[in-house]
PDB file of C-alpha atoms in Angstrom:
ATOM      1  CA  MET A   1     -33.640  -9.932  66.549  1.00  0.00           C
ATOM      2  CA  ASN A   2     -34.759  -7.873  63.963  1.00  0.00           C
ATOM      3  CA  LYS A   3     -36.505  -7.952  60.484  1.00  0.00           C
ATOM      4  CA  SER A   4     -33.375  -6.708  58.446  1.00  0.00           C
ATOM      5  CA  SER A   5     -31.271  -9.088  60.038  1.00  0.00           C
ATOM      6  CA  ILE A   6     -33.777 -12.191  59.445  1.00  0.00           C
ATOM      7  CA  SER A   7     -33.497 -11.395  55.586  1.00  0.00           C
ATOM      8  CA  ILE A   8     -29.978 -11.443  55.205  1.00  0.00           C
ATOM      9  CA  LEU A   9     -29.676 -14.555  57.228  1.00  0.00           C
ATOM     10  CA  SER A  10     -32.443 -16.092  55.182  1.00  0.00           C
ATOM     11  CA  LEU A  11     -30.506 -14.896  51.729  1.00  0.00           C
ATOM     12  CA  LYS A  12     -27.061 -16.663  52.368  1.00  0.00           C
ATOM     13  CA  PRO A  13     -27.888 -19.775  52.369  1.00  0.00           C
ATOM     14  CA  LEU A  14     -29.627 -19.488  48.931  1.00  0.00           C
ATOM     15  CA  SER A  15     -26.395 -17.509  47.302  1.00  0.00           C
ATOM     16  CA  SER A  16     -24.167 -20.437  48.515  1.00  0.00           C
ATOM     17  CA  ASN A  17     -26.724 -23.116  47.166  1.00  0.00           C
ATOM     18  CA  LEU A  18     -27.375 -20.230  43.624  1.00  0.00           C
ATOM     19  CA  LEU A  19     -23.609 -20.312  43.431  1.00  0.00           C
ATOM     20  CA  GLY A  20     -22.780 -23.391  44.262  1.00  0.00           C
ATOM     21  CA  SER A  21     -25.157 -24.668  41.416  1.00  0.00           C
ATOM     22  CA  ARG A  22     -23.350 -22.312  39.224  1.00  0.00           C
ATOM     23  CA  GLY A  23     -19.781 -23.705  39.788  1.00  0.00           C
ATOM     24  CA  ALA A  24     -20.757 -27.316  39.375  1.00  0.00           C
ATOM     25  CA  LYS A  25     -22.299 -26.381  36.087  1.00  0.00           C
ATOM     26  CA  PHE A  26     -19.031 -24.332  35.132  1.00  0.00           C
ATOM     27  CA  SER A  27     -16.809 -26.932  36.492  1.00  0.00           C
ATOM     28  CA  THR A  28     -18.818 -29.246  34.324  1.00  0.00           C
ATOM     29  CA  SER A  29     -18.527 -27.783  31.008  1.00  0.00           C
ATOM     30  CA  SER A  30     -14.674 -27.763  31.373  1.00  0.00           C
ATOM     31  CA  ILE A  31     -14.561 -31.192  31.597  1.00  0.00           C
ATOM     32  CA  ALA A  32     -16.703 -31.707  29.054  1.00  0.00           C
ATOM     33  CA  LEU A  33     -14.488 -28.783  26.656  1.00  0.00           C
ATOM     34  CA  ALA A  34     -11.218 -30.657  27.802  1.00  0.00           C
ATOM     35  CA  LYS A  35     -12.456 -33.564  26.621  1.00  0.00           C
ATOM     36  CA  LYS A  36     -13.864 -32.475  23.075  1.00  0.00           C
ATOM     37  CA  ALA A  37     -10.098 -30.456  22.999  1.00  0.00           C
ATOM     38  CA  GLN A  38      -8.850 -33.615  23.253  1.00  0.00           C
ATOM     39  CA  VAL A  39     -10.409 -35.926  20.941  1.00  0.00           C
ATOM     40  CA  SER A  40      -9.822 -33.245  18.534  1.00  0.00           C
ATOM     41  CA  ARG A  41      -5.969 -33.116  18.861  1.00  0.00           C
ATOM     42  CA  ASP A  42      -6.167 -37.151  18.694  1.00  0.00           C
ATOM     43  CA  GLN A  43      -8.325 -37.392  15.745  1.00  0.00           C
ATOM     44  CA  LEU A  44      -5.523 -34.680  14.097  1.00  0.00           C
ATOM     45  CA  LYS A  45      -3.162 -37.173  14.779  1.00  0.00           C
ATOM     46  CA  LYS A  46      -4.411 -40.127  13.483  1.00  0.00           C
ATOM     47  CA  ASN A  47      -5.461 -37.892  10.394  1.00  0.00           C
ATOM     48  CA  ALA A  48      -1.980 -36.737  10.031  1.00  0.00           C
ATOM     49  CA  ALA A  49      -0.897 -40.520  10.547  1.00  0.00           C
ATOM     50  CA  LYS A  50      -3.242 -42.357   7.544  1.00  0.00           C
ATOM     51  CA  ALA A  51      -2.117 -38.854   5.318  1.00  0.00           C
ATOM     52  CA  LEU A  52       1.642 -40.118   5.755  1.00  0.00           C
ATOM     53  CA  ALA A  53       0.896 -43.675   5.149  1.00  0.00           C
ATOM     54  CA  LYS A  54      -1.514 -43.441   2.381  1.00  0.00           C
ATOM     55  CA  LYS A  55       1.586 -40.707   0.353  1.00  0.00           C
ATOM     56  CA  ARG A  56       4.693 -43.613   1.703  1.00  0.00           C
ATOM     57  CA  VAL A  57       2.113 -45.844  -0.587  1.00  0.00           C
ATOM     58  CA  GLU A  58       2.092 -43.764  -3.101  1.00  0.00           C
ATOM     59  CA  ALA A  59       5.949 -43.188  -3.218  1.00  0.00           C
ATOM     60  CA  LYS A  60       6.443 -46.446  -3.667  1.00  0.00           C
ATOM     61  CA  LEU A  61       3.888 -46.989  -7.021  1.00  0.00           C
ATOM     62  CA  PRO A  62       5.580 -47.822  -9.992  1.00  0.00           C
ATOM     63  CA  VAL A  63       6.057 -44.804 -12.310  1.00  0.00           C
ATOM     64  CA  ALA A  64       6.269 -46.357 -15.561  1.00  0.00           C
ATOM     65  CA  ASN A  65       2.283 -46.875 -14.548  1.00  0.00           C
ATOM     66  CA  ASP A  66       1.769 -43.306 -14.668  1.00  0.00           C
ATOM     67  CA  PRO A  67      -0.088 -41.913 -17.842  1.00  0.00           C
ATOM     68  CA  LEU A  68       2.725 -39.006 -17.776  1.00  0.00           C
ATOM     69  CA  TYR A  69       5.753 -41.373 -17.583  1.00  0.00           C
ATOM     70  CA  SER A  70       8.497 -41.217 -20.468  1.00  0.00           C
ATOM     71  CA  ASP A  71      12.003 -42.729 -21.272  1.00  0.00           C
ATOM     72  CA  ILE A  72      14.341 -39.704 -20.289  1.00  0.00           C
ATOM     73  CA  SER A  73      15.384 -39.247 -23.970  1.00  0.00           C
ATOM     74  CA  THR A  74      11.533 -39.198 -25.130  1.00  0.00           C
ATOM     75  CA  ALA A  75      11.168 -36.280 -22.463  1.00  0.00           C
ATOM     76  CA  LEU A  76      14.502 -34.498 -23.719  1.00  0.00           C
ATOM     77  CA  ARG A  77      13.114 -34.208 -27.145  1.00  0.00           C
ATOM     78  CA  TYR A  78       9.831 -32.612 -26.561  1.00  0.00           C
ATOM     79  CA  LEU A  79      11.357 -30.871 -23.948  1.00  0.00           C
ATOM     80  CA  ARG A  80      13.956 -29.408 -26.659  1.00  0.00           C
ATOM     81  CA  SER A  81      10.980 -28.516 -28.499  1.00  0.00           C
ATOM     82  CA  ALA A  82       9.863 -26.269 -25.982  1.00  0.00           C
ATOM     83  CA  GLU A  83      13.356 -24.040 -25.358  1.00  0.00           C
ATOM     84  CA  VAL A  84      13.451 -23.497 -29.791  1.00  0.00           C
ATOM     85  CA  GLY A  85      14.130 -19.525 -30.096  1.00  0.00           C
ATOM     86  CA  ARG A  86      15.014 -18.855 -26.346  1.00  0.00           C
ATOM     87  CA  SER A  87      18.728 -18.825 -25.550  1.00  0.00           C
ATOM     88  CA  GLU A  88      20.917 -21.918 -23.779  1.00  0.00           C
ATOM     89  CA  THR A  89      21.648 -19.597 -20.555  1.00  0.00           C
ATOM     90  CA  ALA A  90      17.966 -19.473 -20.074  1.00  0.00           C
ATOM     91  CA  SER A  91      16.543 -23.086 -20.319  1.00  0.00           C
ATOM     92  CA  THR A  92      17.420 -25.564 -17.461  1.00  0.00           C
ATOM     93  CA  ILE A  93      16.242 -28.779 -17.264  1.00  0.00           C
ATOM     94  CA  THR A  94      14.876 -29.855 -13.867  1.00  0.00           C
ATOM     95  CA  VAL A  95      14.184 -32.586 -11.647  1.00  0.00           C
ATOM     96  CA  SER A  96      11.765 -32.406  -9.204  1.00  0.00           C
ATOM     97  CA  SER A  97      11.577 -35.681  -6.824  1.00  0.00           C
ATOM     98  CA  ASN A  98       8.591 -36.187  -3.971  1.00  0.00           C
ATOM     99  CA  ILE A  99       9.998 -37.331  -0.536  1.00  0.00           C
ATOM    100  CA  VAL A 100       7.726 -38.273   2.280  1.00  0.00           C
ATOM    101  CA  GLY A 101       9.823 -38.421   5.305  1.00  0.00           C
ATOM    102  CA  ASP A 102       8.443 -38.742   8.755  1.00  0.00           C
ATOM    103  CA  LYS A 103       6.936 -35.806  10.903  1.00  0.00           C
ATOM    104  CA  GLY A 104       9.720 -33.713  11.690  1.00  0.00           C
ATOM    105  CA  ALA A 105      12.262 -35.448   9.847  1.00  0.00           C
ATOM    106  CA  PRO A 106      15.142 -32.642   8.883  1.00  0.00           C
ATOM    107  CA  PRO A 107      15.308 -31.842   5.039  1.00  0.00           C
ATOM    108  CA  LEU A 108      17.856 -33.717   2.452  1.00  0.00           C
ATOM    109  CA  THR A 109      20.848 -31.686   2.517  1.00  0.00           C
ATOM    110  CA  GLY A 110      23.852 -32.633   0.117  1.00  0.00           C
ATOM    111  CA  ALA A 111      25.883 -31.854  -2.935  1.00  0.00           C
ATOM    112  CA  ILE A 112      26.287 -33.456  -6.490  1.00  0.00           C
ATOM    113  CA  SER A 113      29.570 -33.353  -8.194  1.00  0.00           C
ATOM    114  CA  PHE A 114      28.446 -33.548 -11.913  1.00  0.00           C
ATOM    115  CA  PRO A 115      30.204 -34.741 -14.674  1.00  0.00           C
ATOM    116  CA  LYS A 116      29.072 -32.270 -16.777  1.00  0.00           C
ATOM    117  CA  PRO A 117      28.793 -28.986 -14.836  1.00  0.00           C
ATOM    118  CA  LEU A 118      26.165 -26.675 -16.069  1.00  0.00           C
ATOM    119  CA  LYS A 119      28.599 -23.618 -15.238  1.00  0.00           C
ATOM    120  CA  GLU A 120      32.202 -23.585 -15.479  1.00  0.00           C
ATOM    121  CA  VAL A 121      34.065 -23.600 -12.464  1.00  0.00           C
ATOM    122  CA  ARG A 122      37.423 -22.088 -13.238  1.00  0.00           C
ATOM    123  CA  VAL A 123      40.105 -22.864 -10.014  1.00  0.00           C
ATOM    124  CA  LEU A 124      43.328 -22.252 -10.220  1.00  0.00           C
ATOM    125  CA  VAL A 125      46.023 -23.311  -7.247  1.00  0.00           C
ATOM    126  CA  PHE A 126      49.270 -22.640  -6.051  1.00  0.00           C
ATOM    127  CA  THR A 127      51.621 -25.259  -5.081  1.00  0.00           C
ATOM    128  CA  GLU A 128      54.859 -26.245  -5.110  1.00  0.00           C
ATOM    129  CA  ASP A 129      54.076 -30.239  -4.244  1.00  0.00           C
ATOM    130  CA  ALA A 130      54.258 -32.176  -7.488  1.00  0.00           C
ATOM    131  CA  VAL A 131      51.758 -34.909  -6.257  1.00  0.00           C
ATOM    132  CA  GLN A 132      49.539 -31.904  -5.166  1.00  0.00           C
ATOM    133  CA  ALA A 133      49.595 -30.519  -8.425  1.00  0.00           C
ATOM    134  CA  LYS A 134      48.684 -33.815 -10.524  1.00  0.00           C
ATOM    135  CA  VAL A 135      45.688 -34.463  -8.481  1.00  0.00           C
ATOM    136  CA  ALA A 136      44.700 -30.826  -9.014  1.00  0.00           C
ATOM    137  CA  GLN A 137      45.345 -31.053 -12.846  1.00  0.00           C
ATOM    138  CA  ASP A 138      42.968 -34.135 -12.581  1.00  0.00           C
ATOM    139  CA  LEU A 139      40.618 -32.840 -10.977  1.00  0.00           C
ATOM    140  CA  GLY A 140      39.876 -30.048 -13.136  1.00  0.00           C
ATOM    141  CA  ALA A 141      41.799 -26.885 -12.345  1.00  0.00           C
ATOM    142  CA  ALA A 142      42.098 -24.409 -15.425  1.00  0.00           C
ATOM    143  CA  LEU A 143      45.233 -23.489 -13.718  1.00  0.00           C
ATOM    144  CA  VAL A 144      48.453 -25.336 -11.849  1.00  0.00           C
ATOM    145  CA  GLY A 145      51.552 -23.477 -10.218  1.00  0.00           C
ATOM    146  CA  GLY A 146      53.938 -22.486  -7.906  1.00  0.00           C
ATOM    147  CA  GLN A 147      56.335 -19.087  -7.792  1.00  0.00           C
ATOM    148  CA  GLU A 148      56.265 -18.705 -11.748  1.00  0.00           C
ATOM    149  CA  LEU A 149      52.178 -18.076 -10.958  1.00  0.00           C
ATOM    150  CA  VAL A 150      53.201 -15.778  -7.798  1.00  0.00           C
ATOM    151  CA  GLU A 151      55.269 -14.082 -10.461  1.00  0.00           C
ATOM    152  CA  GLN A 152      53.530 -13.868 -13.376  1.00  0.00           C
ATOM    153  CA  ILE A 153      49.998 -12.116 -11.136  1.00  0.00           C
ATOM    154  CA  LYS A 154      53.083  -9.365  -9.480  1.00  0.00           C
ATOM    155  CA  GLU A 155      54.325  -8.820 -13.126  1.00  0.00           C
ATOM    156  CA  GLY A 156      50.638  -7.956 -14.543  1.00  0.00           C
ATOM    157  CA  LYS A 157      50.769 -10.913 -16.990  1.00  0.00           C
ATOM    158  CA  LEU A 158      47.861 -13.224 -15.869  1.00  0.00           C
ATOM    159  CA  GLY A 159      44.536 -12.476 -16.334  1.00  0.00           C
ATOM    160  CA  LEU A 160      42.727 -13.715 -12.790  1.00  0.00           C
ATOM    161  CA  ASN A 161      39.465 -14.964 -15.330  1.00  0.00           C
ATOM    162  CA  PHE A 162      38.780 -17.775 -11.903  1.00  0.00           C
ATOM    163  CA  ASN A 163      36.433 -18.209  -9.880  1.00  0.00           C
ATOM    164  CA  LYS A 164      38.260 -19.992  -7.089  1.00  0.00           C
ATOM    165  CA  ALA A 165      41.791 -20.465  -5.893  1.00  0.00           C
ATOM    166  CA  PHE A 166      43.060 -22.935  -3.777  1.00  0.00           C
ATOM    167  CA  ALA A 167      46.789 -23.337  -2.281  1.00  0.00           C
ATOM    168  CA  THR A 168      48.773 -25.532  -0.381  1.00  0.00           C
ATOM    169  CA  PRO A 169      50.664 -24.444   2.637  1.00  0.00           C
ATOM    170  CA  ASP A 170      53.703 -23.694   1.821  1.00  0.00           C
ATOM    171  CA  MET A 171      52.478 -21.221  -0.846  1.00  0.00           C
ATOM    172  CA  GLN A 172      51.357 -18.938   1.939  1.00  0.00           C
ATOM    173  CA  GLY A 173      54.642 -16.566   2.563  1.00  0.00           C
ATOM    174  CA  GLN A 174      54.750 -16.543  -1.734  1.00  0.00           C
ATOM    175  CA  LEU A 175      51.100 -15.786  -1.614  1.00  0.00           C
ATOM    176  CA  ALA A 176      50.623 -13.058   1.536  1.00  0.00           C
ATOM    177  CA  PRO A 177      52.396  -9.824  -1.159  1.00  0.00           C
ATOM    178  CA  LEU A 178      49.413 -10.612  -3.572  1.00  0.00           C
ATOM    179  CA  ALA A 179      46.567 -10.143  -0.622  1.00  0.00           C
ATOM    180  CA  ARG A 180      45.703  -6.654  -2.120  1.00  0.00           C
ATOM    181  CA  THR A 181      45.295  -8.102  -5.857  1.00  0.00           C
ATOM    182  CA  LEU A 182      43.829 -11.548  -4.607  1.00  0.00           C
ATOM    183  CA  GLY A 183      42.382 -10.212  -1.835  1.00  0.00           C
ATOM    184  CA  PRO A 184      39.623  -8.298  -3.484  1.00  0.00           C
ATOM    185  CA  LYS A 185      38.492 -11.135  -6.049  1.00  0.00           C
ATOM    186  CA  GLY A 186      37.433 -13.378  -3.296  1.00  0.00           C
ATOM    187  CA  LEU A 187      41.001 -15.619  -4.541  1.00  0.00           C
ATOM    188  CA  MET A 188      43.402 -15.116  -1.892  1.00  0.00           C
ATOM    189  CA  PRO A 189      43.552 -18.609  -0.220  1.00  0.00           C
ATOM    190  CA  ASN A 190      43.173 -19.178   3.326  1.00  0.00           C
ATOM    191  CA  ALA A 191      43.058 -22.093   5.859  1.00  0.00           C
ATOM    192  CA  LYS A 192      40.195 -20.303   7.689  1.00  0.00           C
ATOM    193  CA  LYS A 193      37.888 -20.742   4.504  1.00  0.00           C
ATOM    194  CA  GLY A 194      39.338 -24.016   3.191  1.00  0.00           C
ATOM    195  CA  THR A 195      41.150 -23.164   0.508  1.00  0.00           C
ATOM    196  CA  MET A 196      44.341 -23.880   2.045  1.00  0.00           C
ATOM    197  CA  ALA A 197      45.058 -27.385   2.620  1.00  0.00           C
ATOM    198  CA  THR A 198      47.463 -30.089   2.157  1.00  0.00           C
ATOM    199  CA  ASP A 199      45.149 -32.237   0.934  1.00  0.00           C
ATOM    200  CA  LEU A 200      43.974 -30.822  -2.258  1.00  0.00           C
ATOM    201  CA  GLU A 201      41.858 -32.934  -2.801  1.00  0.00           C
ATOM    202  CA  SER A 202      39.757 -33.000  -0.456  1.00  0.00           C
ATOM    203  CA  VAL A 203      38.587 -29.184  -1.080  1.00  0.00           C
ATOM    204  CA  LEU A 204      38.485 -29.304  -5.127  1.00  0.00           C
ATOM    205  CA  LYS A 205      36.507 -32.006  -5.254  1.00  0.00           C
ATOM    206  CA  GLY A 206      34.013 -30.003  -3.401  1.00  0.00           C
ATOM    207  CA  ALA A 207      35.099 -27.086  -5.922  1.00  0.00           C
ATOM    208  CA  VAL A 208      34.847 -28.037  -8.750  1.00  0.00           C
ATOM    209  CA  GLY A 209      31.336 -29.054 -10.634  1.00  0.00           C
ATOM    210  CA  THR A 210      29.748 -29.285  -7.657  1.00  0.00           C
ATOM    211  CA  MET A 211      26.559 -28.809  -6.828  1.00  0.00           C
ATOM    212  CA  PRO A 212      24.568 -28.220  -3.161  1.00  0.00           C
ATOM    213  CA  PHE A 213      20.222 -29.478  -2.676  1.00  0.00           C
ATOM    214  CA  LYS A 214      17.768 -28.847  -0.294  1.00  0.00           C
ATOM    215  CA  GLN A 215      14.456 -30.215   0.159  1.00  0.00           C
ATOM    216  CA  LYS A 216      12.085 -27.893   0.380  1.00  0.00           C
ATOM    217  CA  SER A 217       8.542 -28.816   1.580  1.00  0.00           C
ATOM    218  CA  GLY A 218       8.389 -31.937   0.647  1.00  0.00           C
ATOM    219  CA  LEU A 219       9.426 -31.595  -2.935  1.00  0.00           C
ATOM    220  CA  LEU A 220      13.608 -31.598  -3.501  1.00  0.00           C
ATOM    221  CA  SER A 221      13.939 -29.939  -7.327  1.00  0.00           C
ATOM    222  CA  ILE A 222      17.792 -29.996  -8.647  1.00  0.00           C
ATOM    223  CA  ALA A 223      18.653 -28.500 -12.525  1.00  0.00           C
ATOM    224  CA  VAL A 224      20.910 -30.741 -14.246  1.00  0.00           C
ATOM    225  CA  GLY A 225      21.913 -29.530 -17.182  1.00  0.00           C
ATOM    226  CA  ARG A 226      20.396 -27.181 -20.616  1.00  0.00           C
ATOM    227  CA  THR A 227      19.330 -28.055 -23.318  1.00  0.00           C
ATOM    228  CA  SER A 228      22.746 -27.702 -25.580  1.00  0.00           C
ATOM    229  CA  PHE A 229      23.746 -30.272 -23.564  1.00  0.00           C
ATOM    230  CA  SER A 230      23.517 -34.078 -24.987  1.00  0.00           C
ATOM    231  CA  ASP A 231      21.177 -36.854 -24.374  1.00  0.00           C
ATOM    232  CA  VAL A 232      23.897 -39.175 -22.313  1.00  0.00           C
ATOM    233  CA  GLU A 233      25.401 -35.634 -20.544  1.00  0.00           C
ATOM    234  CA  ILE A 234      22.199 -34.969 -19.096  1.00  0.00           C
ATOM    235  CA  ILE A 235      21.719 -38.769 -18.151  1.00  0.00           C
ATOM    236  CA  LYS A 236      24.656 -39.095 -16.339  1.00  0.00           C
ATOM    237  CA  ASN A 237      24.084 -35.792 -14.080  1.00  0.00           C
ATOM    238  CA  ILE A 238      20.808 -37.240 -13.714  1.00  0.00           C
ATOM    239  CA  MET A 239      22.343 -40.923 -12.713  1.00  0.00           C
ATOM    240  CA  ALA A 240      24.994 -38.244 -10.271  1.00  0.00           C
ATOM    241  CA  ALA A 241      22.119 -36.490  -8.940  1.00  0.00           C
ATOM    242  CA  SER A 242      20.537 -39.968  -7.673  1.00  0.00           C
ATOM    243  CA  GLU A 243      22.922 -41.016  -6.053  1.00  0.00           C
ATOM    244  CA  ALA A 244      23.262 -37.584  -4.350  1.00  0.00           C
ATOM    245  CA  VAL A 245      20.142 -38.039  -2.991  1.00  0.00           C
ATOM    246  CA  LYS A 246      19.880 -41.591  -2.527  1.00  0.00           C
ATOM    247  CA  THR A 247      22.830 -41.264  -0.289  1.00  0.00           C
ATOM    248  CA  ALA A 248      21.755 -38.219   1.382  1.00  0.00           C
ATOM    249  CA  THR A 249      18.258 -40.179   2.431  1.00  0.00           C
ATOM    250  CA  THR A 250      20.795 -42.194   4.797  1.00  0.00           C
ATOM    251  CA  THR A 251      22.373 -39.642   6.610  1.00  0.00           C
ATOM    252  CA  ILE A 252      18.566 -38.701   8.215  1.00  0.00           C
ATOM    253  CA  LYS A 253      18.756 -39.392  11.196  1.00  0.00           C
ATOM    254  CA  SER A 254      14.718 -40.671  11.908  1.00  0.00           C
ATOM    255  CA  LYS A 255      12.096 -43.429  12.789  1.00  0.00           C
ATOM    256  CA  ARG A 256      12.233 -44.414   9.242  1.00  0.00           C
ATOM    257  CA  PRO A 257      14.198 -43.351   6.278  1.00  0.00           C
ATOM    258  CA  PRO A 258      11.953 -40.157   3.765  1.00  0.00           C
ATOM    259  CA  ILE A 259      11.225 -42.673   0.223  1.00  0.00           C
ATOM    260  CA  ILE A 260      12.208 -41.246  -2.701  1.00  0.00           C
ATOM    261  CA  GLY A 261       8.353 -40.876  -4.750  1.00  0.00           C
ATOM    262  CA  HIS A 262       7.520 -40.021  -8.302  1.00  0.00           C
ATOM    263  CA  THR A 263      10.631 -38.088 -10.210  1.00  0.00           C
ATOM    264  CA  THR A 264       9.216 -35.414 -13.107  1.00  0.00           C
ATOM    265  CA  ILE A 265      11.288 -33.948 -15.286  1.00  0.00           C
ATOM    266  CA  THR A 266      10.304 -30.560 -17.102  1.00  0.00           C
ATOM    267  CA  SER A 267      12.606 -27.258 -18.751  1.00  0.00           C
ATOM    268  CA  THR A 268      12.174 -23.732 -18.349  1.00  0.00           C
ATOM    269  CA  ASN A 269       8.838 -23.174 -20.610  1.00  0.00           C
ATOM    270  CA  GLY A 270       8.520 -27.127 -20.825  1.00  0.00           C
ATOM    271  CA  PRO A 271       6.256 -29.520 -19.800  1.00  0.00           C
ATOM    272  CA  ALA A 272       7.157 -32.354 -17.139  1.00  0.00           C
ATOM    273  CA  PHE A 273       7.321 -36.318 -17.891  1.00  0.00           C
ATOM    274  CA  LYS A 274       7.229 -38.589 -15.144  1.00  0.00           C
ATOM    275  CA  ILE A 275      10.723 -41.072 -15.350  1.00  0.00           C
ATOM    276  CA  ASP A 276      12.606 -43.145 -13.324  1.00  0.00           C
ATOM    277  CA  PHE A 277      14.972 -41.784 -10.970  1.00  0.00           C
TER     278      PHE A 277
END
């Protein structure tokens, strides 16, 4: 065996030992880092749970103890003062509620049927059914009729200043010739769109005076009136909103139902006050 062979043989165990030592160090470091990462994740979960628990406790505190608390009528007096000189349509009264729900819970959604709608919705109803005509009138339809309305539209005697149109199936044949007149205005009743139904009550309730709402990032904001509305009209709208929101909380599928926290009332340019909701 020559000197070069001896040198190579003597290096092999040394290289193996060095690699083994480094491998052990790398393995130990990886385990330590993994444990540290797991601890960090666990700590984040604990912190999130504590924060949520704190929010739930705060949401249940009596709103009357808040320094910004006010009865609604007093709050409205200040809000109207803040909107003096501005147009009615540019000044909106809004209530906003903090919603505290479990992590991953879906947002609150629904629709409110306001006693005093913020925007007038003019509804046209086509029906020859006397019972359904009465239902439509009771629910606030602006104009209800059958073949006589069809004839008036054909002759251009009826202005189509309506927002929505509905019909019972018995009118489908009579309405067909009006497709080019009603269609472009979005007033052609259609079963697929839910604007043609045997029971008009089910479709009209969601069309006249309703407003959809949806929670965004833990906050639910709902426009409940204009500064020109009376206190009674706004309070009734707030009561309707409260009922709809509370009903929506019962439909959320989570371990615990969401809590409606403190609610504020404000206007477009006014301050915010805490109120009972």
